mmCIF file of C-alpha atoms in Angstrom:
data_model
loop_
_atom_site.group_PDB
_atom_site.id
_atom_site.type_symbol
_atom_site.label_atom_id
_atom_site.label_comp_id
_atom_site.label_asym_id
_atom_site.label_seq_id
_atom_site.Cartn_x
_atom_site.Cartn_y
_atom_site.Cartn_z
ATOM 1 C CA MET S 1 0.085 -0.076 0.038
ATOM 2 C CA ASP S 2 2.902 2.304 0.722
ATOM 3 C CA PHE S 3 3.689 2.238 -3.207
ATOM 4 C CA LEU S 4 0.341 2.666 -4.179
ATOM 5 C CA SER S 5 0.166 5.753 -1.969
ATOM 6 C CA GLN S 6 3.067 7.487 -3.349
ATOM 7 C CA PHE S 7 2.587 10.267 -5.852
ATOM 8 C CA ILE S 8 2.423 10.079 -9.469
ATOM 9 C CA PRO S 9 5.948 11.719 -10.876
ATOM 10 C CA ARG S 10 5.431 15.231 -12.420
ATOM 11 C CA TYR S 11 6.798 14.282 -15.466
ATOM 12 C CA LEU S 12 4.130 11.939 -16.538
ATOM 13 C CA LEU S 13 1.401 14.748 -16.035
ATOM 14 C CA THR S 14 3.105 17.670 -18.259
ATOM 15 C CA LYS S 15 1.069 18.999 -21.112
ATOM 16 C CA ARG S 16 3.599 17.740 -23.513
ATOM 17 C CA ASN S 17 3.627 14.085 -22.217
ATOM 18 C CA GLN S 18 -0.139 14.077 -21.951
ATOM 19 C CA VAL S 19 -0.233 15.044 -25.688
ATOM 20 C CA ILE S 20 2.114 12.472 -26.709
ATOM 21 C CA LEU S 21 0.078 9.924 -24.731
ATOM 22 C CA VAL S 22 -3.247 10.755 -26.282
ATOM 23 C CA THR S 23 -1.624 10.853 -29.787
ATOM 24 C CA SER S 24 0.096 7.549 -29.144
ATOM 25 C CA ALA S 25 -3.184 5.839 -28.204
ATOM 26 C CA ALA S 26 -5.049 7.142 -31.126
ATOM 27 C CA ALA S 27 -2.409 5.853 -33.490
ATOM 28 C CA PHE S 28 -2.115 2.596 -31.765
ATOM 29 C CA ALA S 29 -5.979 2.494 -31.808
ATOM 30 C CA LEU S 30 -6.241 3.056 -35.288
ATOM 31 C CA PHE S 31 -3.776 0.063 -36.021
ATOM 32 C CA PHE S 32 -5.169 -2.283 -33.731
ATOM 33 C CA ILE S 33 -8.766 -1.611 -35.113
ATOM 34 C CA ILE S 34 -7.862 -1.849 -38.793
ATOM 35 C CA VAL S 35 -5.642 -5.093 -38.191
ATOM 36 C CA TYR S 36 -8.123 -6.911 -35.674
ATOM 37 C CA GLN S 37 -11.533 -5.309 -36.451
ATOM 38 C CA PRO S 38 -12.943 -5.439 -33.018
ATOM 39 C CA PHE S 39 -16.152 -4.308 -32.209
ATOM 40 C CA GLY S 40 -17.828 -6.072 -35.194
ATOM 41 C CA ILE S 41 -17.210 -3.264 -37.448
ATOM 42 C CA LEU S 42 -17.399 -5.286 -40.662
ATOM 43 C CA GLN S 43 -21.057 -6.211 -39.676
ATOM 44 C CA TRP S 44 -22.211 -2.614 -38.628
ATOM 45 C CA GLY S 45 -25.672 -2.415 -40.160
ATOM 46 C CA ARG S 46 -27.603 -5.317 -41.589
ATOM 47 C CA GLU S 47 -24.953 -6.047 -44.311
ATOM 48 C CA ARG S 48 -21.209 -6.470 -44.515
ATOM 49 C CA VAL S 49 -19.765 -2.965 -44.994
ATOM 50 C CA SER S 50 -17.514 -1.952 -47.693
ATOM 51 C CA GLU S 51 -13.767 -1.483 -47.385
ATOM 52 C CA PHE S 52 -14.251 2.498 -47.531
ATOM 53 C CA MET S 53 -16.950 2.275 -44.827
ATOM 54 C CA PHE S 54 -15.044 0.003 -42.723
ATOM 55 C CA VAL S 55 -12.218 3.042 -42.653
ATOM 56 C CA ILE S 56 -14.893 5.386 -42.035
ATOM 57 C CA TYR S 57 -16.150 3.303 -39.199
ATOM 58 C CA SER S 58 -12.636 2.724 -37.842
ATOM 59 C CA LEU S 59 -12.160 6.571 -37.905
ATOM 60 C CA LEU S 60 -15.238 7.204 -36.009
ATOM 61 C CA ILE S 61 -14.555 4.765 -33.442
ATOM 62 C CA VAL S 62 -10.861 6.085 -32.817
ATOM 63 C CA LEU S 63 -12.257 9.778 -32.758
ATOM 64 C CA LEU S 64 -14.996 8.415 -30.021
ATOM 65 C CA GLY S 65 -12.471 6.721 -27.859
ATOM 66 C CA MET S 66 -9.890 9.460 -28.121
ATOM 67 C CA SER S 67 -12.310 12.229 -27.220
ATOM 68 C CA ILE S 68 -12.815 10.670 -24.230
ATOM 69 C CA VAL S 69 -9.425 9.942 -23.378
ATOM 70 C CA ALA S 70 -8.483 13.728 -24.549
ATOM 71 C CA ILE S 71 -11.347 15.109 -22.350
ATOM 72 C CA SER S 72 -9.996 12.987 -19.406
ATOM 73 C CA ARG S 73 -6.575 14.113 -19.625
ATOM 74 C CA VAL S 74 -7.568 17.825 -19.991
ATOM 75 C CA ILE S 75 -9.432 17.327 -16.677
ATOM 76 C CA MET S 76 -6.366 15.214 -15.080
ATOM 77 C CA TYR S 77 -3.905 18.110 -16.009
ATOM 78 C CA TYR S 78 -5.735 20.994 -14.591
ATOM 79 C CA ARG S 79 -6.789 19.105 -11.379
ATOM 80 C CA THR S 80 -3.084 17.749 -10.765
ATOM 81 C CA LYS S 81 -1.726 21.405 -11.228
ATOM 82 C CA LYS S 82 -3.311 21.872 -7.864
ATOM 83 C CA HIS S 83 -3.461 18.647 -6.361
ATOM 84 C CA GLU S 84 -1.156 15.763 -6.188
ATOM 85 C CA ILE S 85 -2.587 12.363 -7.456
ATOM 86 C CA SER S 86 -1.406 8.915 -5.969
ATOM 87 C CA ILE S 87 -0.389 5.880 -8.102
ATOM 88 C CA LEU S 88 -3.709 4.314 -6.866
ATOM 89 C CA ASN S 89 -5.816 7.095 -7.746
ATOM 90 C CA TYR S 90 -3.944 7.139 -11.279
ATOM 91 C CA ALA S 91 -4.764 3.664 -11.730
ATOM 92 C CA ILE S 92 -8.574 3.986 -10.923
ATOM 93 C CA TRP S 93 -8.578 7.085 -13.257
ATOM 94 C CA VAL S 94 -7.501 4.873 -16.157
ATOM 95 C CA PHE S 95 -9.749 2.266 -15.226
ATOM 96 C CA VAL S 96 -12.514 4.769 -15.419
ATOM 97 C CA GLU S 97 -11.390 5.741 -18.630
ATOM 98 C CA LEU S 98 -11.501 2.189 -19.908
ATOM 99 C CA ALA S 99 -15.073 1.735 -18.533
ATOM 100 C CA ILE S 100 -16.423 4.809 -19.968
ATOM 101 C CA MET S 101 -14.931 3.926 -23.479
ATOM 102 C CA ALA S 102 -16.441 0.492 -23.244
ATOM 103 C CA ILE S 103 -19.940 1.738 -22.562
ATOM 104 C CA ALA S 104 -19.665 3.988 -25.404
ATOM 105 C CA TYR S 105 -18.438 0.979 -27.562
ATOM 106 C CA THR S 106 -21.154 -1.007 -26.270
ATOM 107 C CA ILE S 107 -23.846 1.282 -27.173
ATOM 108 C CA CYS S 108 -22.380 1.812 -30.709
ATOM 109 C CA SER S 109 -22.672 -2.165 -30.971
ATOM 110 C CA ILE S 110 -26.071 -2.238 -29.879
ATOM 111 C CA LEU S 111 -27.321 0.592 -32.004
ATOM 112 C CA ALA S 112 -25.354 -1.037 -34.915
ATOM 113 C CA ASP S 113 -27.270 -4.396 -34.416
ATOM 114 C CA VAL S 114 -23.905 -6.243 -33.968
ATOM 115 C CA GLN S 115 -24.611 -7.470 -30.678
ATOM 116 C CA GLU S 116 -28.121 -7.813 -28.800
ATOM 117 C CA ASP S 117 -26.744 -9.048 -25.307
ATOM 118 C CA ILE S 118 -25.624 -5.807 -23.555
ATOM 119 C CA TRP S 119 -23.378 -7.534 -20.845
ATOM 120 C CA VAL S 120 -21.536 -9.777 -23.676
ATOM 121 C CA ALA S 121 -21.093 -6.605 -25.762
ATOM 122 C CA PHE S 122 -19.595 -4.621 -22.777
ATOM 123 C CA LYS S 123 -17.233 -7.356 -21.704
ATOM 124 C CA SER S 124 -15.967 -7.583 -25.277
ATOM 125 C CA ALA S 125 -15.716 -3.825 -25.528
ATOM 126 C CA LEU S 126 -13.895 -3.679 -22.151
ATOM 127 C CA GLN S 127 -11.533 -6.371 -23.531
ATOM 128 C CA ASN S 128 -10.799 -4.235 -26.625
ATOM 129 C CA THR S 129 -10.333 -1.062 -24.892
ATOM 130 C CA SER S 130 -7.960 -2.249 -22.382
ATOM 131 C CA LEU S 131 -5.824 -3.530 -25.257
ATOM 132 C CA ILE S 132 -6.140 -0.226 -27.024
ATOM 133 C CA LEU S 133 -5.355 2.034 -24.102
ATOM 134 C CA LEU S 134 -3.153 -0.189 -21.883
ATOM 135 C CA ILE S 135 -0.491 -1.020 -24.380
ATOM 136 C CA PRO S 136 0.404 2.469 -25.652
ATOM 137 C CA TYR S 137 0.193 3.768 -21.939
ATOM 138 C CA ILE S 138 2.624 1.368 -20.826
ATOM 139 C CA ILE S 139 4.870 1.942 -23.629
ATOM 140 C CA CYS S 140 4.563 5.769 -23.208
ATOM 141 C CA ILE S 141 5.062 5.778 -19.258
ATOM 142 C CA THR S 142 7.811 3.411 -19.753
ATOM 143 C CA ALA S 143 9.818 6.033 -22.472
ATOM 144 C CA PHE S 144 8.663 9.246 -20.395
ATOM 145 C CA THR S 145 10.510 7.562 -17.081
ATOM 146 C CA LEU S 146 13.513 6.542 -19.188
ATOM 147 C CA GLN S 147 13.458 10.026 -20.784
ATOM 148 C CA ASP S 148 13.365 11.474 -16.894
ATOM 149 C CA LYS S 149 16.065 9.473 -15.838
ATOM 150 C CA ASN S 150 18.368 10.440 -18.726
ATOM 151 C CA GLU S 151 17.724 14.090 -18.128
ATOM 152 C CA ARG S 152 18.382 13.622 -14.355
ATOM 153 C CA LEU S 153 21.634 11.724 -15.107
ATOM 154 C CA ARG S 154 22.631 14.444 -17.660
ATOM 155 C CA GLN S 155 22.035 16.861 -15.001
ATOM 156 C CA ILE S 156 24.148 15.106 -12.431
ATOM 157 C CA GLU S 157 26.915 14.794 -15.028
ATOM 158 C CA ASP S 158 26.607 18.415 -15.837
ATOM 159 C CA ASP S 159 26.691 19.793 -12.222
ATOM 160 C CA PHE S 160 29.925 17.266 -11.641
ATOM 161 C CA ASP S 161 31.642 18.755 -14.674
ATOM 162 C CA LYS S 162 30.669 22.495 -13.647
ATOM 163 C CA ALA S 163 32.190 21.578 -10.168
ATOM 164 C CA VAL S 164 35.358 20.274 -11.694
ATOM 165 C CA ALA S 165 35.826 23.062 -14.012
ATOM 166 C CA GLN S 166 35.230 25.781 -11.188
ATOM 167 C CA LYS S 167 37.712 23.730 -9.131
ATOM 168 C CA MET S 168 40.275 23.824 -12.140
ATOM 169 C CA ALA S 169 39.815 27.166 -12.705
ATOM 170 C CA GLY S 170 40.715 28.160 -9.293
ATOM 171 C CA LYS S 171 43.864 26.402 -9.800
ATOM 172 C CA GLY S 172 44.351 28.508 -13.069
ATOM 173 C CA LEU S 173 43.302 25.634 -15.392
ATOM 174 C CA ILE S 174 40.117 25.496 -17.660
ATOM 175 C CA SER S 175 38.844 22.126 -18.694
ATOM 176 C CA PHE S 176 36.904 20.991 -21.853
ATOM 177 C CA TYR S 177 34.685 17.963 -22.033
ATOM 178 C CA ASP S 178 33.231 16.338 -24.936
ATOM 179 C CA GLU S 179 29.424 15.326 -25.164
ATOM 180 C CA ARG S 180 30.036 12.264 -23.290
ATOM 181 C CA GLY S 181 31.460 14.091 -20.183
ATOM 182 C CA GLU S 182 35.010 12.866 -20.890
ATOM 183 C CA LEU S 183 37.791 15.324 -20.176
ATOM 184 C CA GLN S 184 39.556 16.356 -23.644
ATOM 185 C CA LEU S 185 41.730 19.126 -22.664
ATOM 186 C CA SER S 186 42.915 21.276 -19.657
ATOM 187 C CA VAL S 187 44.620 24.572 -20.483
ATOM 188 C CA THR S 188 45.818 27.283 -18.418
ATOM 189 C CA LYS S 189 43.652 30.502 -18.555
ATOM 190 C CA ASP S 190 46.670 32.527 -19.457
ATOM 191 C CA ASN S 191 46.995 30.357 -22.722
ATOM 192 C CA LEU S 192 43.138 30.027 -23.671
ATOM 193 C CA LEU S 193 42.226 32.380 -26.315
ATOM 194 C CA TYR S 194 38.498 31.810 -27.431
ATOM 195 C CA ILE S 195 36.127 28.958 -28.532
ATOM 196 C CA GLU S 196 33.979 29.071 -31.653
ATOM 197 C CA SER S 197 31.167 26.989 -32.641
ATOM 198 C CA ALA S 198 31.256 24.558 -35.693
ATOM 199 C CA ASP S 199 27.795 23.031 -35.869
ATOM 200 C CA ASN S 200 27.572 20.254 -33.023
ATOM 201 C CA TYR S 201 31.413 20.873 -32.499
ATOM 202 C CA ILE S 202 33.509 23.525 -31.057
ATOM 203 C CA ASN S 203 36.857 24.747 -31.816
ATOM 204 C CA ILE S 204 39.112 25.456 -28.987
ATOM 205 C CA TRP S 205 41.939 28.128 -29.694
ATOM 206 C CA TYR S 206 44.870 28.210 -27.304
ATOM 207 C CA MET S 207 48.541 29.089 -27.226
ATOM 208 C CA LYS S 208 51.178 26.309 -27.482
ATOM 209 C CA SER S 209 54.883 27.146 -27.709
ATOM 210 C CA ASN S 210 53.857 30.770 -28.571
ATOM 211 C CA GLN S 211 51.688 29.511 -31.336
ATOM 212 C CA PRO S 212 48.070 29.339 -31.609
ATOM 213 C CA LYS S 213 46.589 25.943 -31.623
ATOM 214 C CA LYS S 214 43.038 24.464 -32.358
ATOM 215 C CA LEU S 215 41.486 21.440 -30.880
ATOM 216 C CA MET S 216 37.866 20.362 -32.384
ATOM 217 C CA LEU S 217 35.617 18.198 -30.007
ATOM 218 C CA ARG S 218 32.164 17.349 -30.162
ATOM 219 C CA ASN S 219 30.009 19.526 -27.745
ATOM 220 C CA THR S 220 28.042 22.591 -28.197
ATOM 221 C CA LEU S 221 28.942 26.182 -27.322
ATOM 222 C CA LYS S 222 25.768 26.693 -25.069
ATOM 223 C CA ARG S 223 26.906 23.661 -22.666
ATOM 224 C CA THR S 224 30.638 24.789 -22.817
ATOM 225 C CA ALA S 225 29.311 28.392 -21.783
ATOM 226 C CA GLU S 226 27.315 26.702 -18.741
ATOM 227 C CA LEU S 227 30.409 24.858 -17.652
ATOM 228 C CA LEU S 228 32.564 27.958 -17.770
ATOM 229 C CA ALA S 229 29.999 30.368 -16.091
ATOM 230 C CA ASP S 230 32.089 31.410 -13.450
ATOM 231 C CA THR S 231 35.340 31.816 -15.307
ATOM 232 C CA HIS S 232 36.488 34.881 -17.402
ATOM 233 C CA VAL S 233 35.653 33.162 -20.700
ATOM 234 C CA MET S 234 32.375 34.531 -21.699
ATOM 235 C CA ARG S 235 30.040 34.524 -24.657
ATOM 236 C CA CYS S 236 30.225 37.542 -26.971
ATOM 237 C CA HIS S 237 28.531 36.244 -30.072
ATOM 238 C CA ARG S 238 26.273 33.115 -30.536
ATOM 239 C CA GLY S 239 29.329 31.432 -32.384
ATOM 240 C CA TYR S 240 31.890 32.602 -29.841
ATOM 241 C CA MET S 241 33.270 32.842 -26.585
ATOM 242 C CA VAL S 242 36.401 34.430 -25.665
ATOM 243 C CA ASN S 243 38.820 34.704 -22.672
ATOM 244 C CA MET S 244 38.325 38.300 -21.627
ATOM 245 C CA GLU S 245 41.672 38.464 -20.048
ATOM 246 C CA GLN S 246 43.414 38.011 -23.522
ATOM 247 C CA VAL S 247 41.479 40.869 -24.841
ATOM 248 C CA LYS S 248 43.507 43.932 -25.817
ATOM 249 C CA VAL S 249 41.449 46.074 -27.924
ATOM 250 C CA LEU S 250 37.654 46.754 -28.581
ATOM 251 C CA ARG S 251 37.201 47.974 -31.926
ATOM 252 C CA ARG S 252 34.157 49.377 -33.535
ATOM 253 C CA GLU S 253 33.746 49.043 -37.248
ATOM 254 C CA LYS S 254 30.658 50.958 -38.771
ATOM 255 C CA GLU S 255 27.899 49.228 -36.569
ATOM 256 C CA ASN S 256 29.900 46.144 -35.424
ATOM 257 C CA PHE S 257 32.236 45.898 -32.596
ATOM 258 C CA TYR S 258 35.398 43.348 -32.667
ATOM 259 C CA LEU S 259 37.561 41.994 -29.951
ATOM 260 C CA GLU S 260 41.450 42.234 -30.635
ATOM 261 C CA LEU S 261 43.506 39.625 -28.817
ATOM 262 C CA GLY S 262 46.705 41.137 -30.290
ATOM 263 C CA ILE S 263 48.181 37.936 -31.250
ATOM 264 C CA GLU S 264 49.554 37.185 -34.847
ATOM 265 C CA GLY S 265 47.653 34.684 -36.444
ATOM 266 C CA VAL S 266 44.420 34.952 -34.290
ATOM 267 C CA LYS S 267 41.710 36.576 -35.869
ATOM 268 C CA ASP S 268 39.380 39.459 -34.494
ATOM 269 C CA ILE S 269 36.298 38.145 -32.503
ATOM 270 C CA PRO S 270 32.970 39.492 -33.265
ATOM 271 C CA VAL S 271 30.523 40.926 -30.666
ATOM 272 C CA SER S 272 26.920 40.604 -31.575
ATOM 273 C CA LYS S 273 24.112 43.174 -29.987
ATOM 274 C CA THR S 274 22.841 40.405 -27.749
ATOM 275 C CA TYR S 275 26.023 39.912 -25.839
ATOM 276 C CA GLY S 276 27.577 43.766 -26.371
ATOM 277 C CA ASP S 277 26.390 44.974 -22.884
ATOM 278 C CA ALA S 278 28.040 41.950 -20.798
ATOM 279 C CA VAL S 279 31.200 42.385 -22.789
ATOM 280 C CA MET S 280 31.182 46.292 -22.310
ATOM 281 C CA LYS S 281 30.400 45.644 -18.508
ATOM 282 C CA TRP S 282 33.411 43.394 -18.255
ATOM 283 C CA LEU S 283 35.797 45.731 -19.930
ATOM 284 C CA SER S 284 34.777 48.734 -18.005
ATOM 285 C CA MET S 285 35.522 46.762 -14.605
#
Protein backbone atom coordinates (compact mmCIF):
# COMPACT_ATOMS: atom_id res chain seq x y z
CA MET A 1 0.00 0.00 0.00
CA ASP A 2 2.94 2.32 0.57
CA PHE A 3 3.76 2.06 -3.13
CA LEU A 4 0.18 2.79 -4.21
CA SER A 5 0.02 5.83 -1.94
CA GLN A 6 3.07 7.44 -3.55
CA PHE A 7 2.45 10.41 -5.80
CA ILE A 8 2.70 10.11 -9.58
CA PRO A 9 5.92 11.77 -10.85
CA ARG A 10 5.29 15.23 -12.24
CA TYR A 11 6.93 14.44 -15.57
CA LEU A 12 4.08 12.04 -16.39
CA LEU A 13 1.55 14.85 -15.98
CA THR A 14 3.13 17.57 -18.10
CA LYS A 15 1.11 18.95 -21.00
CA ARG A 16 3.67 17.70 -23.52
CA ASN A 17 3.63 14.14 -22.23
CA GLN A 18 -0.16 14.07 -21.94
CA VAL A 19 -0.43 15.13 -25.60
CA ILE A 20 2.10 12.46 -26.62
CA LEU A 21 0.18 9.84 -24.65
CA VAL A 22 -3.18 10.69 -26.27
CA THR A 23 -1.63 10.88 -29.74
CA SER A 24 0.16 7.55 -29.30
CA ALA A 25 -3.02 5.92 -28.04
CA ALA A 26 -4.94 7.23 -31.06
CA ALA A 27 -2.33 5.92 -33.52
CA PHE A 28 -2.24 2.51 -31.81
CA ALA A 29 -6.04 2.37 -31.66
CA LEU A 30 -6.35 2.97 -35.41
CA PHE A 31 -3.74 0.30 -36.12
CA PHE A 32 -5.43 -2.15 -33.74
CA ILE A 33 -8.91 -1.59 -35.18
CA ILE A 34 -7.81 -1.91 -38.81
CA VAL A 35 -5.75 -5.05 -38.18
CA TYR A 36 -7.95 -6.92 -35.68
CA GLN A 37 -11.38 -5.47 -36.58
CA PRO A 38 -12.89 -5.46 -33.07
CA PHE A 39 -16.35 -4.21 -32.11
CA GLY A 40 -17.89 -6.08 -35.07
CA ILE A 41 -17.25 -3.16 -37.42
CA LEU A 42 -17.55 -5.29 -40.55
CA GLN A 43 -21.11 -6.16 -39.60
CA TRP A 44 -22.34 -2.70 -38.61
CA GLY A 45 -25.77 -2.45 -40.08
CA ARG A 46 -27.68 -5.30 -41.73
CA GLU A 47 -25.10 -5.93 -44.43
CA ARG A 48 -21.36 -6.41 -44.50
CA VAL A 49 -19.74 -2.97 -44.91
CA SER A 50 -17.42 -2.03 -47.76
CA GLU A 51 -13.71 -1.38 -47.26
CA PHE A 52 -14.33 2.36 -47.55
CA MET A 53 -17.02 2.32 -44.89
CA PHE A 54 -14.84 0.08 -42.74
CA VAL A 55 -12.17 2.81 -42.73
CA ILE A 56 -14.79 5.47 -41.98
CA TYR A 57 -16.23 3.44 -39.09
CA SER A 58 -12.71 2.79 -37.79
CA LEU A 59 -11.94 6.50 -37.80
CA LEU A 60 -15.22 7.26 -36.05
CA ILE A 61 -14.49 4.69 -33.34
CA VAL A 62 -10.99 6.09 -32.81
CA LEU A 63 -12.36 9.64 -32.73
CA LEU A 64 -14.98 8.64 -30.15
CA GLY A 65 -12.51 6.83 -27.93
CA MET A 66 -9.79 9.47 -28.14
CA SER A 67 -12.29 12.24 -27.45
CA ILE A 68 -13.07 10.50 -24.18
CA VAL A 69 -9.36 10.11 -23.39
CA ALA A 70 -8.55 13.70 -24.40
CA ILE A 71 -11.30 15.13 -22.17
CA SER A 72 -10.15 12.89 -19.33
CA ARG A 73 -6.52 14.01 -19.71
CA VAL A 74 -7.45 17.70 -19.86
CA ILE A 75 -9.36 17.30 -16.60
CA MET A 76 -6.41 15.39 -15.10
CA TYR A 77 -3.91 18.04 -16.23
CA TYR A 78 -5.76 20.94 -14.61
CA ARG A 79 -6.64 18.98 -11.49
CA THR A 80 -3.06 17.85 -10.88
CA LYS A 81 -1.77 21.41 -11.26
CA LYS A 82 -3.25 22.05 -7.81
CA HIS A 83 -3.51 18.56 -6.31
CA GLU A 84 -1.09 15.65 -6.31
CA ILE A 85 -2.42 12.30 -7.51
CA SER A 86 -1.35 8.96 -6.06
CA ILE A 87 -0.47 5.86 -8.05
CA LEU A 88 -3.67 4.21 -6.82
CA ASN A 89 -5.81 7.17 -7.90
CA TYR A 90 -4.05 7.23 -11.27
CA ALA A 91 -4.82 3.53 -11.77
CA ILE A 92 -8.46 4.13 -10.84
CA TRP A 93 -8.58 7.07 -13.25
CA VAL A 94 -7.30 4.85 -16.09
CA PHE A 95 -9.84 2.16 -15.22
CA VAL A 96 -12.64 4.74 -15.36
CA GLU A 97 -11.38 5.81 -18.80
CA LEU A 98 -11.54 2.19 -19.94
CA ALA A 99 -15.03 1.72 -18.49
CA ILE A 100 -16.42 4.88 -20.13
CA MET A 101 -14.92 3.90 -23.49
CA ALA A 102 -16.31 0.37 -23.14
CA ILE A 103 -19.78 1.75 -22.37
CA ALA A 104 -19.61 4.04 -25.40
CA TYR A 105 -18.54 1.18 -27.68
CA THR A 106 -21.23 -1.07 -26.20
CA ILE A 107 -23.87 1.49 -27.08
CA CYS A 108 -22.45 1.69 -30.63
CA SER A 109 -22.58 -2.12 -30.97
CA ILE A 110 -26.18 -2.25 -29.79
CA LEU A 111 -27.29 0.60 -32.06
CA ALA A 112 -25.49 -0.99 -35.03
CA ASP A 113 -27.26 -4.34 -34.43
CA VAL A 114 -23.92 -6.09 -33.97
CA GLN A 115 -24.76 -7.45 -30.53
CA GLU A 116 -28.06 -7.76 -28.70
CA ASP A 117 -26.74 -8.96 -25.34
CA ILE A 118 -25.58 -5.83 -23.51
CA TRP A 119 -23.38 -7.70 -21.00
CA VAL A 120 -21.61 -9.72 -23.71
CA ALA A 121 -21.10 -6.55 -25.75
CA PHE A 122 -19.72 -4.71 -22.70
CA LYS A 123 -17.25 -7.47 -21.81
CA SER A 124 -16.01 -7.59 -25.40
CA ALA A 125 -15.72 -3.80 -25.54
CA LEU A 126 -13.86 -3.67 -22.19
CA GLN A 127 -11.38 -6.29 -23.40
CA ASN A 128 -10.73 -4.43 -26.64
CA THR A 129 -10.44 -1.00 -25.02
CA SER A 130 -8.02 -2.43 -22.44
CA LEU A 131 -5.73 -3.57 -25.25
CA ILE A 132 -6.17 -0.31 -27.15
CA LEU A 133 -5.29 1.90 -24.16
CA LEU A 134 -3.06 -0.08 -21.82
CA ILE A 135 -0.43 -1.07 -24.40
CA PRO A 136 0.36 2.50 -25.56
CA TYR A 137 -0.01 3.76 -21.96
CA ILE A 138 2.61 1.30 -20.71
CA ILE A 139 4.95 2.09 -23.61
CA CYS A 140 4.60 5.86 -23.13
CA ILE A 141 5.01 5.75 -19.34
CA THR A 142 8.12 3.57 -19.73
CA ALA A 143 9.55 5.96 -22.34
CA PHE A 144 8.80 9.02 -20.18
CA THR A 145 10.44 7.38 -17.17
CA LEU A 146 13.60 6.50 -19.13
CA GLN A 147 13.72 10.02 -20.57
CA ASP A 148 13.43 11.55 -17.10
CA LYS A 149 16.18 9.29 -15.75
CA ASN A 150 18.44 10.24 -18.66
CA GLU A 151 17.76 13.94 -18.10
CA ARG A 152 18.49 13.65 -14.38
CA LEU A 153 21.67 11.71 -15.12
CA ARG A 154 22.70 14.39 -17.62
CA GLN A 155 22.03 17.07 -15.00
CA ILE A 156 24.17 15.22 -12.46
CA GLU A 157 26.96 14.93 -15.03
CA ASP A 158 26.64 18.64 -15.87
CA ASP A 159 26.77 19.59 -12.20
CA PHE A 160 29.82 17.39 -11.69
CA ASP A 161 31.57 18.78 -14.76
CA LYS A 162 30.77 22.32 -13.65
CA ALA A 163 32.14 21.65 -10.17
CA VAL A 164 35.33 20.18 -11.65
CA ALA A 165 35.64 23.10 -14.07
CA GLN A 166 35.28 25.59 -11.22
CA LYS A 167 37.84 23.74 -9.13
CA MET A 168 40.28 23.62 -12.04
CA ALA A 169 39.66 27.29 -12.80
CA GLY A 170 40.57 28.10 -9.21
CA LYS A 171 43.94 26.47 -9.90
CA GLY A 172 44.41 28.46 -13.08
CA LEU A 173 43.27 25.64 -15.38
CA ILE A 174 40.21 25.56 -17.62
CA SER A 175 38.93 22.12 -18.61
CA PHE A 176 36.92 21.06 -21.64
CA TYR A 177 34.76 17.97 -22.00
CA ASP A 178 33.14 16.29 -24.96
CA GLU A 179 29.41 15.49 -25.12
CA ARG A 180 29.98 12.21 -23.24
CA GLY A 181 31.47 14.11 -20.31
CA GLU A 182 35.03 12.90 -20.95
CA LEU A 183 37.87 15.31 -20.29
CA GLN A 184 39.65 16.26 -23.54
CA LEU A 185 41.73 19.32 -22.70
CA SER A 186 42.94 21.36 -19.73
CA VAL A 187 44.65 24.63 -20.49
CA THR A 188 45.84 27.47 -18.29
CA LYS A 189 43.63 30.55 -18.41
CA ASP A 190 46.65 32.56 -19.60
CA ASN A 191 46.93 30.36 -22.70
CA LEU A 192 43.27 30.03 -23.63
CA LEU A 193 42.24 32.39 -26.44
CA TYR A 194 38.70 31.79 -27.66
CA ILE A 195 36.14 29.13 -28.57
CA GLU A 196 34.07 29.03 -31.73
CA SER A 197 31.03 26.99 -32.66
CA ALA A 198 31.15 24.55 -35.57
CA ASP A 199 27.68 22.98 -35.78
CA ASN A 200 27.72 20.18 -33.19
CA TYR A 201 31.40 20.76 -32.49
CA ILE A 202 33.49 23.50 -30.92
CA ASN A 203 36.95 24.68 -31.85
CA ILE A 204 39.11 25.60 -28.87
CA TRP A 205 41.92 28.00 -29.69
CA TYR A 206 44.84 28.23 -27.26
CA MET A 207 48.55 29.07 -27.21
CA LYS A 208 51.14 26.32 -27.32
CA SER A 209 54.85 27.04 -27.75
CA ASN A 210 53.95 30.65 -28.57
CA GLN A 211 51.75 29.50 -31.46
CA PRO A 212 47.94 29.43 -31.67
CA LYS A 213 46.63 25.85 -31.74
CA LYS A 214 43.15 24.46 -32.32
CA LEU A 215 41.41 21.48 -30.81
CA MET A 216 38.04 20.34 -32.15
CA LEU A 217 35.74 18.34 -29.92
CA ARG A 218 32.10 17.29 -30.08
CA ASN A 219 30.07 19.53 -27.82
CA THR A 220 27.88 22.62 -28.06
CA LEU A 221 28.84 26.19 -27.32
CA LYS A 222 25.76 26.53 -25.11
CA ARG A 223 26.79 23.68 -22.82
CA THR A 224 30.38 24.89 -22.77
CA ALA A 225 29.18 28.35 -21.71
CA GLU A 226 27.23 26.77 -18.85
CA LEU A 227 30.32 24.92 -17.63
CA LEU A 228 32.47 28.07 -17.81
CA ALA A 229 29.88 30.39 -16.32
CA ASP A 230 32.10 31.33 -13.35
CA THR A 231 35.26 31.98 -15.35
CA HIS A 232 36.52 34.90 -17.41
CA VAL A 233 35.61 33.00 -20.59
CA MET A 234 32.34 34.54 -21.71
CA ARG A 235 29.95 34.51 -24.63
CA CYS A 236 30.36 37.50 -26.95
CA HIS A 237 28.50 36.16 -29.97
CA ARG A 238 26.18 33.23 -30.72
CA GLY A 239 29.14 31.51 -32.34
CA TYR A 240 31.99 32.65 -30.08
CA MET A 241 33.27 32.69 -26.53
CA VAL A 242 36.40 34.60 -25.66
CA ASN A 243 38.85 34.69 -22.75
CA MET A 244 38.30 38.30 -21.69
CA GLU A 245 41.69 38.39 -19.98
CA GLN A 246 43.26 38.03 -23.41
CA VAL A 247 41.39 40.94 -24.96
CA LYS A 248 43.63 43.89 -25.77
CA VAL A 249 41.38 46.09 -27.92
CA LEU A 250 37.68 46.65 -28.48
CA ARG A 251 37.28 48.01 -32.00
CA ARG A 252 34.20 49.46 -33.65
CA GLU A 253 33.81 49.05 -37.39
CA LYS A 254 30.70 50.78 -38.74
CA GLU A 255 27.86 49.24 -36.73
CA ASN A 256 29.84 46.21 -35.52
CA PHE A 257 32.27 45.65 -32.65
CA TYR A 258 35.27 43.34 -32.62
CA LEU A 259 37.63 42.10 -29.92
CA GLU A 260 41.34 42.08 -30.74
CA LEU A 261 43.59 39.70 -28.83
CA GLY A 262 46.78 41.20 -30.24
CA ILE A 263 48.30 37.84 -31.18
CA GLU A 264 49.64 37.19 -34.65
CA GLY A 265 47.59 34.61 -36.52
CA VAL A 266 44.53 35.03 -34.28
CA LYS A 267 41.51 36.62 -35.89
CA ASP A 268 39.38 39.37 -34.40
CA ILE A 269 36.33 38.07 -32.53
CA PRO A 270 32.93 39.62 -33.38
CA VAL A 271 30.63 40.96 -30.68
CA SER A 272 26.88 40.71 -31.28
CA LYS A 273 24.25 43.06 -29.87
CA THR A 274 22.84 40.28 -27.71
CA TYR A 275 26.06 39.97 -25.73
CA GLY A 276 27.39 43.50 -26.25
CA ASP A 277 26.25 44.89 -22.90
CA ALA A 278 27.86 42.04 -20.93
CA VAL A 279 31.13 42.50 -22.82
CA MET A 280 31.11 46.28 -22.26
CA LYS A 281 30.37 45.78 -18.57
CA TRP A 282 33.30 43.38 -18.17
CA LEU A 283 35.72 45.68 -19.98
CA SER A 284 34.67 48.66 -17.85
CA MET A 285 35.37 46.83 -14.57
